[in-house]
Short mmCIF file of C-alpha atoms in Angstrom, two decimals:
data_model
loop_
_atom_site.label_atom_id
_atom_site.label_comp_id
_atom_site.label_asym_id
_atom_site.label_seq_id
_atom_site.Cartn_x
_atom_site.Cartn_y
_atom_site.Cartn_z
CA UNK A 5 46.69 1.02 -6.73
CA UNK A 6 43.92 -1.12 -5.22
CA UNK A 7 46.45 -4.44 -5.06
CA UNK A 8 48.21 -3.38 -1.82
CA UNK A 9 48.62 0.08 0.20
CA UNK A 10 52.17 2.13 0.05
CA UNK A 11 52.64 4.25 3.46
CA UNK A 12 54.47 6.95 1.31
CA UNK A 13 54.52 6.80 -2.63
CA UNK A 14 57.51 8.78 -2.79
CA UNK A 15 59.33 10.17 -6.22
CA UNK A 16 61.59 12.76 -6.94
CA UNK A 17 59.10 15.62 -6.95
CA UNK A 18 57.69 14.80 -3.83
CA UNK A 19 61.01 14.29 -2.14
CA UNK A 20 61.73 18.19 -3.94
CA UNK A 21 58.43 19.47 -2.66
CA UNK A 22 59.09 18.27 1.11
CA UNK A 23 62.16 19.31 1.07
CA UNK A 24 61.35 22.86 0.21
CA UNK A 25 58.43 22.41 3.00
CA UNK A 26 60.60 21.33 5.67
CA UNK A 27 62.83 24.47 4.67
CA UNK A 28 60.56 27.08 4.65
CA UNK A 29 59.60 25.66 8.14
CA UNK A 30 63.06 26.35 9.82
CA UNK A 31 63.31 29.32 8.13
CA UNK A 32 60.25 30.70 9.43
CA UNK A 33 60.82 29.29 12.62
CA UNK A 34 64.80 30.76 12.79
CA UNK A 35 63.29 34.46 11.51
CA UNK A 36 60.26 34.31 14.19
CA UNK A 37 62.39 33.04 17.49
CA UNK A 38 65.77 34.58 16.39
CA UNK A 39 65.05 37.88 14.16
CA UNK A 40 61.27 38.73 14.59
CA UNK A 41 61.77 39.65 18.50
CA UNK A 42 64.37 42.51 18.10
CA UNK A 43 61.89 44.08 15.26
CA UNK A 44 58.19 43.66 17.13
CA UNK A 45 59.65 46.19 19.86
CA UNK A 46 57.27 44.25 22.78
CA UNK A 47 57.23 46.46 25.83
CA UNK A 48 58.18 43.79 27.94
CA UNK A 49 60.40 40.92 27.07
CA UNK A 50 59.25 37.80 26.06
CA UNK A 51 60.21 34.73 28.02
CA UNK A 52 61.57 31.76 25.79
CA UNK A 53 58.11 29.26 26.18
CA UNK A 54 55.95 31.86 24.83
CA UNK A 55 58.13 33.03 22.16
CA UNK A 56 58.57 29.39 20.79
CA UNK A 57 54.71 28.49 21.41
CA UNK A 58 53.95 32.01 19.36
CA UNK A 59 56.34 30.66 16.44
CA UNK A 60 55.06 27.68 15.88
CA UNK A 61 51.16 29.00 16.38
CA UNK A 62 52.17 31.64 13.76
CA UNK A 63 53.46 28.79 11.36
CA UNK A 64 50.69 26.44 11.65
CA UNK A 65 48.62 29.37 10.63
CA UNK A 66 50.57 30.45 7.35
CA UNK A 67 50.91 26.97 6.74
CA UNK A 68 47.30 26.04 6.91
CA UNK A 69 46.78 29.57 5.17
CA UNK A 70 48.64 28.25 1.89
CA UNK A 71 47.15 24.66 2.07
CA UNK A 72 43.42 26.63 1.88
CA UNK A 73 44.67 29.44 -0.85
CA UNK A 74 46.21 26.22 -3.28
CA UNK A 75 42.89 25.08 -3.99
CA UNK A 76 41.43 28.08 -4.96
CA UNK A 77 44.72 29.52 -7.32
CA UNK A 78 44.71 25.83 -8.79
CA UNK A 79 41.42 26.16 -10.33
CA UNK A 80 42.02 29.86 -11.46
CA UNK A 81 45.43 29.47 -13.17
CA UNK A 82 46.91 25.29 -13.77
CA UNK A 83 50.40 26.51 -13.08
CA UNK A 84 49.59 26.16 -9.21
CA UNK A 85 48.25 22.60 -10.09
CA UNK A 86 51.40 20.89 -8.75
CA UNK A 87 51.39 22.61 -5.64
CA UNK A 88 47.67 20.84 -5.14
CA UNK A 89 49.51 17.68 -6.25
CA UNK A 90 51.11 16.34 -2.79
CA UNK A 91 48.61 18.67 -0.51
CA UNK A 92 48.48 15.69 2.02
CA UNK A 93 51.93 16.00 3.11
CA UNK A 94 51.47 19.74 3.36
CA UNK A 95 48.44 19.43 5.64
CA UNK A 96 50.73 16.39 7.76
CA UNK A 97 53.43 18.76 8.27
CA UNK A 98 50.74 21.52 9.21
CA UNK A 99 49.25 19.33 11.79
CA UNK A 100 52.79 18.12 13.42
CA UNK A 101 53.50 22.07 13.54
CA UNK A 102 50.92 22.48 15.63
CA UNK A 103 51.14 19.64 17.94
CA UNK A 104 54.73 21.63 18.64
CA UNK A 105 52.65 24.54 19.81
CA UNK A 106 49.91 22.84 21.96
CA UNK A 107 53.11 21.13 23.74
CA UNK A 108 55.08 24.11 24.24
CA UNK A 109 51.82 26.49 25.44
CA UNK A 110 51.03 23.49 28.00
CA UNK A 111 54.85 24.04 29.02
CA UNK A 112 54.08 27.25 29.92
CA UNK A 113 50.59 26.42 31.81
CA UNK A 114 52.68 24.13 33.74
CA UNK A 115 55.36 26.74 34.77
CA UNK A 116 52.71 29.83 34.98
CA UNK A 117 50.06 28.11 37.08
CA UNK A 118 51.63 25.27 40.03
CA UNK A 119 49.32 23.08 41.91
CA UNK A 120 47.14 22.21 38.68
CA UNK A 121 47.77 19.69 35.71
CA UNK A 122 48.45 21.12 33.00
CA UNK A 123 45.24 19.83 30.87
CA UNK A 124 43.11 21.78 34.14
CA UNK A 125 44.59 24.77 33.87
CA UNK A 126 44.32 25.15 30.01
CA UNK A 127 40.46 23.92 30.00
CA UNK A 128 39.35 25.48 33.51
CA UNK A 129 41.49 28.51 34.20
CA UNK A 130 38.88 30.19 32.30
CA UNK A 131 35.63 29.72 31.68
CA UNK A 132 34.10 32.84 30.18
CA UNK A 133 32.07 31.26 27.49
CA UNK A 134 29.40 33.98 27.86
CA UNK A 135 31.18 37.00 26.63
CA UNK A 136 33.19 37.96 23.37
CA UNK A 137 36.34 39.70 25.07
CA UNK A 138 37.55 37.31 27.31
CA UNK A 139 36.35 34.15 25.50
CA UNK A 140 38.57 31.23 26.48
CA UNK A 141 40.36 31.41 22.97
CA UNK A 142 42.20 27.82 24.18
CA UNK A 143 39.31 25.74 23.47
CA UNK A 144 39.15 26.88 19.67
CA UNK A 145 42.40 25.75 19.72
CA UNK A 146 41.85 22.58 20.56
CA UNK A 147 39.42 22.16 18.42
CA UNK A 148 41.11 23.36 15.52
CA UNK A 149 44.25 20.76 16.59
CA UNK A 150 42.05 17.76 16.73
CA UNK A 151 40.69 18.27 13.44
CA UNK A 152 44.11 18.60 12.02
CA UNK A 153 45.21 15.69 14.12
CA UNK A 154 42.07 13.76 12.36
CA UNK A 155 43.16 14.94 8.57
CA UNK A 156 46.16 13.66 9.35
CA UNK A 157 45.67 10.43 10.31
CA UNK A 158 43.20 9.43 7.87
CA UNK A 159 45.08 11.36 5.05
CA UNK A 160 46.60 7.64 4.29
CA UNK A 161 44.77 5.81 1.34
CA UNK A 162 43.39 3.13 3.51
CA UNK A 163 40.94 5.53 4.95
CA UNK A 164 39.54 7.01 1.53
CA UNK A 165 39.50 3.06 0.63
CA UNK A 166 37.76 2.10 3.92
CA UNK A 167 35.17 5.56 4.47
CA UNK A 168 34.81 5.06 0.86
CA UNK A 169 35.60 8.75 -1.07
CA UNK A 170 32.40 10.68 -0.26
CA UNK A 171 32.81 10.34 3.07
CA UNK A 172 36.30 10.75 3.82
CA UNK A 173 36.08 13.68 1.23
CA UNK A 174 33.29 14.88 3.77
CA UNK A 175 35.96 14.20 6.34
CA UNK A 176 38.54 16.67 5.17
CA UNK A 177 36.21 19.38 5.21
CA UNK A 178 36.62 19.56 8.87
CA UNK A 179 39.65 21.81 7.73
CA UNK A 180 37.40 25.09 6.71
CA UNK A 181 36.07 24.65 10.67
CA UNK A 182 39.63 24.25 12.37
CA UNK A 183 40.76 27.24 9.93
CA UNK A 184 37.62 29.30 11.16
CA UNK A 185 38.23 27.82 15.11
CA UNK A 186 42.12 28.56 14.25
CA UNK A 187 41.49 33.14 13.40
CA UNK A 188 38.71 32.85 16.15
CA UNK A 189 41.80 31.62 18.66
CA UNK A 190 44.13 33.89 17.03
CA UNK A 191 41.67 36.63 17.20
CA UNK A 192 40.58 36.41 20.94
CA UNK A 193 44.48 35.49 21.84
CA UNK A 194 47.34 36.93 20.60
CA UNK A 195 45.00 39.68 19.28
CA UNK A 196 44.24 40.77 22.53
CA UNK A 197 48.05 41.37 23.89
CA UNK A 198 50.01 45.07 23.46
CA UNK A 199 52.60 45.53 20.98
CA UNK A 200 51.45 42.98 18.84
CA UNK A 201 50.27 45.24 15.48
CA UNK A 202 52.54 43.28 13.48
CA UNK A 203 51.46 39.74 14.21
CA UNK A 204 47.65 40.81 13.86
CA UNK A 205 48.31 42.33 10.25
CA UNK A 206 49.58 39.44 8.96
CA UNK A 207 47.06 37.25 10.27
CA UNK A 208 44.27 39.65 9.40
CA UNK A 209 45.75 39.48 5.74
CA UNK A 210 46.33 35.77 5.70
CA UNK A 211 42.06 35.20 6.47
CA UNK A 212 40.81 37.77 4.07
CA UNK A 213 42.82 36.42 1.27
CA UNK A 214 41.51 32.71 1.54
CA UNK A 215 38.18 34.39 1.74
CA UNK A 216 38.72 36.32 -1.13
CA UNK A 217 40.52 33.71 -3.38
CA UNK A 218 37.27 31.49 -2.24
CA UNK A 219 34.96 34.07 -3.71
CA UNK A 220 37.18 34.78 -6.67
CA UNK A 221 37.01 31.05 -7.69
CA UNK A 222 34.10 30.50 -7.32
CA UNK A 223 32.60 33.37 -9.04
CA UNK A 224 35.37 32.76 -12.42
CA UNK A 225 33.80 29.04 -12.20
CA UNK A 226 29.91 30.37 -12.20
CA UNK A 227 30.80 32.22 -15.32
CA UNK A 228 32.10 29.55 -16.77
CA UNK A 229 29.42 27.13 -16.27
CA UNK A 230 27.03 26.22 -19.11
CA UNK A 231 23.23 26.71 -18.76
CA UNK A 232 21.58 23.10 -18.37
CA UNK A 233 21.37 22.03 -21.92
CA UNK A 234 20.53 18.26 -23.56
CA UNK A 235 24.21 18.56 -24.46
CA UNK A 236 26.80 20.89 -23.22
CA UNK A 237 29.62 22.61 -25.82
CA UNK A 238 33.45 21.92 -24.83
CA UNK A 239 34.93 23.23 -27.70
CA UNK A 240 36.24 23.39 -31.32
CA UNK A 241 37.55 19.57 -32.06
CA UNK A 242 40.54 21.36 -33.79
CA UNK A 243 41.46 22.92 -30.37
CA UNK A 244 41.86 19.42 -28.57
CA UNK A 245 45.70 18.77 -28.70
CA UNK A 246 46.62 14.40 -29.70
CA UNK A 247 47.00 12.63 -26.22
CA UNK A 248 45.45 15.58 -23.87
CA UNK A 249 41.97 16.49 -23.10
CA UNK A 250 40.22 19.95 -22.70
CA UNK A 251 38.03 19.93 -19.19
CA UNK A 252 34.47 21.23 -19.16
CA UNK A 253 32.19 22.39 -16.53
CA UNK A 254 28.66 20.52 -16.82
CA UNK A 255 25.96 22.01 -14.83
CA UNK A 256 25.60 19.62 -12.30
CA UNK A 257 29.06 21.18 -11.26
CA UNK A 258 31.01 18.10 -11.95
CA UNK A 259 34.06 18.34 -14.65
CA UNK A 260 34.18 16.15 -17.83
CA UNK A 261 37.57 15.54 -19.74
CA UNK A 262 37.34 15.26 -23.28
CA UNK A 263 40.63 13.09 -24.76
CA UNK A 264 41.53 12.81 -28.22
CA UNK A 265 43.52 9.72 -28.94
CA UNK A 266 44.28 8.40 -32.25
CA UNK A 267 41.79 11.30 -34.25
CA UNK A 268 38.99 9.69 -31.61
CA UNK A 269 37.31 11.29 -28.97
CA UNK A 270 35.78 9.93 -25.66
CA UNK A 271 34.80 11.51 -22.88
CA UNK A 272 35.48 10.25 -18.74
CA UNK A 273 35.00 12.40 -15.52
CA UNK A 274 37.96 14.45 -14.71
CA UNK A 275 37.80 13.10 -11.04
CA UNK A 276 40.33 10.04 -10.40
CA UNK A 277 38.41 7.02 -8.14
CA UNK A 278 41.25 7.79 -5.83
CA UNK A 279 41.53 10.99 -4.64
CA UNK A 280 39.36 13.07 -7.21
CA UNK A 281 43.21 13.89 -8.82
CA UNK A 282 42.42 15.67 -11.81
CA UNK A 283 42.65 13.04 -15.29
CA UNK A 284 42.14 15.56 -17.78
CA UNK A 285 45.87 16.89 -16.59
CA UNK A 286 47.60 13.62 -18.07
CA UNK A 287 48.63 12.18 -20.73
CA UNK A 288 47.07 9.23 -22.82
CA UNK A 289 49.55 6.32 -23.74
CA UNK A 290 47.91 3.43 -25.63
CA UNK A 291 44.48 4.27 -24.40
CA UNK A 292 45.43 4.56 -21.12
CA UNK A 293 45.48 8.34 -19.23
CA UNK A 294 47.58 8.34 -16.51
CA UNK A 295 46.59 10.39 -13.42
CA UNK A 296 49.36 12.93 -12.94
CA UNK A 297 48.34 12.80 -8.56
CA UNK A 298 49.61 8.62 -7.91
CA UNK A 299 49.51 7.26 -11.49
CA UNK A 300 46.07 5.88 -11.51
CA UNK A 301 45.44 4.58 -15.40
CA UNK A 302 41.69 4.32 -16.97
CA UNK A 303 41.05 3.43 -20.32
CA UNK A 304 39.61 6.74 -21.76
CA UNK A 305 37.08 4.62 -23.89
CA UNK A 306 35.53 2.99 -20.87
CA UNK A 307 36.57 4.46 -17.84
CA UNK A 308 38.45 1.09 -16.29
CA UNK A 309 41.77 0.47 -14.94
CA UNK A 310 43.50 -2.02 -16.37
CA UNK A 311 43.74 -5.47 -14.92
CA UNK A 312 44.27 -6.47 -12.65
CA UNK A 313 43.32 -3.00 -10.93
CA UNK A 314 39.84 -2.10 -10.44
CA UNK A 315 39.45 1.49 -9.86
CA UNK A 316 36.47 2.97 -12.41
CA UNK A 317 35.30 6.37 -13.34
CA UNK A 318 31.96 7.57 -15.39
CA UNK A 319 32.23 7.84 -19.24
CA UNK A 320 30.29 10.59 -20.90
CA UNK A 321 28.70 10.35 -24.62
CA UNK A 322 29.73 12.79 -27.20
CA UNK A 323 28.89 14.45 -30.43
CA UNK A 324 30.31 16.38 -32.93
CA UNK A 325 28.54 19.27 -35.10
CA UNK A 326 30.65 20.70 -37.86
CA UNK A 327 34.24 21.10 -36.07
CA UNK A 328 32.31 21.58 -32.04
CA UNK A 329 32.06 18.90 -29.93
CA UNK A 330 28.86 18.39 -27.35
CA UNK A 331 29.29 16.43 -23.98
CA UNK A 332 25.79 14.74 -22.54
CA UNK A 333 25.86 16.05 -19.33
CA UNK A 334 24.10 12.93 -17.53
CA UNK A 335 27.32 10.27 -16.83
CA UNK A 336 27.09 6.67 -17.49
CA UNK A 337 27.81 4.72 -14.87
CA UNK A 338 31.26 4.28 -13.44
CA UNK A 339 33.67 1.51 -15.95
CA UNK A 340 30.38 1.78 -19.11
CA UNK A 341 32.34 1.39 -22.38
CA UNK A 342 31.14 4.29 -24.92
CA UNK A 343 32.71 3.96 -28.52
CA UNK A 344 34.99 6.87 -29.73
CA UNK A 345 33.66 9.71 -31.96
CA UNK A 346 36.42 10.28 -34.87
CA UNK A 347 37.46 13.80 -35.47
CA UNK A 348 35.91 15.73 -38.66
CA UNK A 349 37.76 15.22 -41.73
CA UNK A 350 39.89 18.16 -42.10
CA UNK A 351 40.61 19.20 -39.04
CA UNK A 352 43.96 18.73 -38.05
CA UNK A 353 44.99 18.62 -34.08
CA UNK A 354 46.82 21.38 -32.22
CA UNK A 355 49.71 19.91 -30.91
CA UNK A 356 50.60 18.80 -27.00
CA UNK A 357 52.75 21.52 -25.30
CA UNK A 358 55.68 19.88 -24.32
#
């Protein structure tokens, strides 16, 4: 936690989850350079630097695809939440897969035009910047691998420590820009070449569903969210399992996670102080929830790690009316201790799932 700085926190599901990452990238690596040739039918062969630059362009795009569609089903159905879990090593892979491509296309500058470096042929061989067809497509690439190059390397959590979180969370929005730069390169490339119906389809498809997951999100969350109110409703009391919480939207946007420990119910921000990991997923042991992301702990009664950590999160004030229980929307600030509202008489607790 805030003591000392792991390079890799690594248990068995993430050691599962990269596995099955590094997998699916060989396999869709093997099926582009090895089986995707014979069934594009290109009217002229393909000559081995381009093929393997087009694989691993194609990759970095489905990869980066997924990463942007995870949010997005996450928030619409919690069985995708651990896929959002260990998103940073996704987005590391994603970036190292496309490093692969920038080096093999520069191969190929260096073999298709002699007499130039490669970096001068890839900026300067065209310079069309004034039309649509014919746009130098390279330099959105570029663009979009530098921003993936910067995720990367500040994905570590020295740099959320050091930016502090709102700005490195500004940070890693650069990837809705490189993922925009990434179809415009896509779009004014490979696009552009014969025989490639195939490849633009599923590129086409891959966009307009992040798009439309986006929208679909975001219009289930408006919905859901609560007029602005003195105090906002979560819930029946009855329907807060022992040990979990039930997450409300206040209208500020934010998320609230209302625990019930011990027939007592406080109220903390969903949003870990690490990486905004999501505390109303855990489970409370001795007052403590653990986040299920890197196993932050916070008391749920005041919102503080315990020593000698110091991570803190907001607490919210609650009330109960009959068997439904009211969140004040305005936090308190980050580690405030707020006493414990005890359930109604008579209302016994669902139980955990399992």
């Amino acid at each position: 936690m805030s003591v000392k700085y792991i390079p890799v926190q690594w248990n068995r599901s993430k050691w599962g989850y990269d596995a099955v990452l590094l997998l699916g990238v060989g396999l869709f690596l093997w099926i582009f350079i090895h089986i995707a040739p014979g069934l594009l039918n290109h009217e002229r062969p393909i000559n081995p630097p381009i093929r393997n630059a087009r694989a691993y362009g194609a990759c970095a795009f489905v990869m980066l695809t997924i990463i942007l569609c995870i949010g997005p089903l996450a928030r619409l159905d919690r069985r995708f939440l651990p896929l959002l879990y260990n998103r940073r090593h996704f987005g590391v892979m994603t970036a190292a897969v496309a490093l692969s491509h920038a080096y093999f296309v520069l191969g190929w500058y260096f073999s298709a035009y002699q007499g130039a470096t490669q970096w001068e042929t890839v900026l300067f061989a065209n310079t069309s910047y004034g039309q649509p067809l014919g746009f130098p497509f390279e330099s959105l690439g570029i663009f979009a691998l530098i921003c993936l190059l910067i995720l990367a390397a500040t994905s570590h959590d020295f740099w959320l420590k050091f930016l502090t979180p709102p700005v490195w969370k500004a940070v890693h929005f650069l990837i809705y820009p490189a993922y925009a730069a990434l179809v415009g390169h896509v779009a004014l490339g490979a696009f552009q070449a014969r025989g490639n119906e195939t490849l633009a389809v599923i590129f086409t498809v891959g966009a307009l569903l992040v798009v439309a997951l986006h929208i679909w999100a975001a219009l289930r969350e408006r919905t859901r969210a609560t007029p602005a109110t003195d105090w906002v409703p979560v819930g029946p009391a009855s329907d807060i399992p022992e040990g979990r919480a039930r997450i409300a939207l206040l209208p500020s946007g934010d998320r609230v996670a209302v625990f019930r420990h011990e027939g007592q119910f406080s109220a903390i921000s969903n949003a870990c102080a690490h990486q905004n990991g999501p505390l109303g997923e855990g489970r409370i042991l001795d007052c403590l929830v653990t986040c299920p992301w890197h196993g932050f702990q916070y008391d749920v009664r005041s919102g503080q790690s315990p020593a000698p950590f110091t991570e803190k999160v907001p607490t919210y004030r609650l009330k109960l009316e009959g068997d439904a229980v009211f969140v004040d929307p305005e936090p308190n600030p980050p580690g405030t201790p707020v006493d414990p509202v005890p359930a109604p008489a008579g209302t016994p607790a669902q139980e955990a799932p399992a």
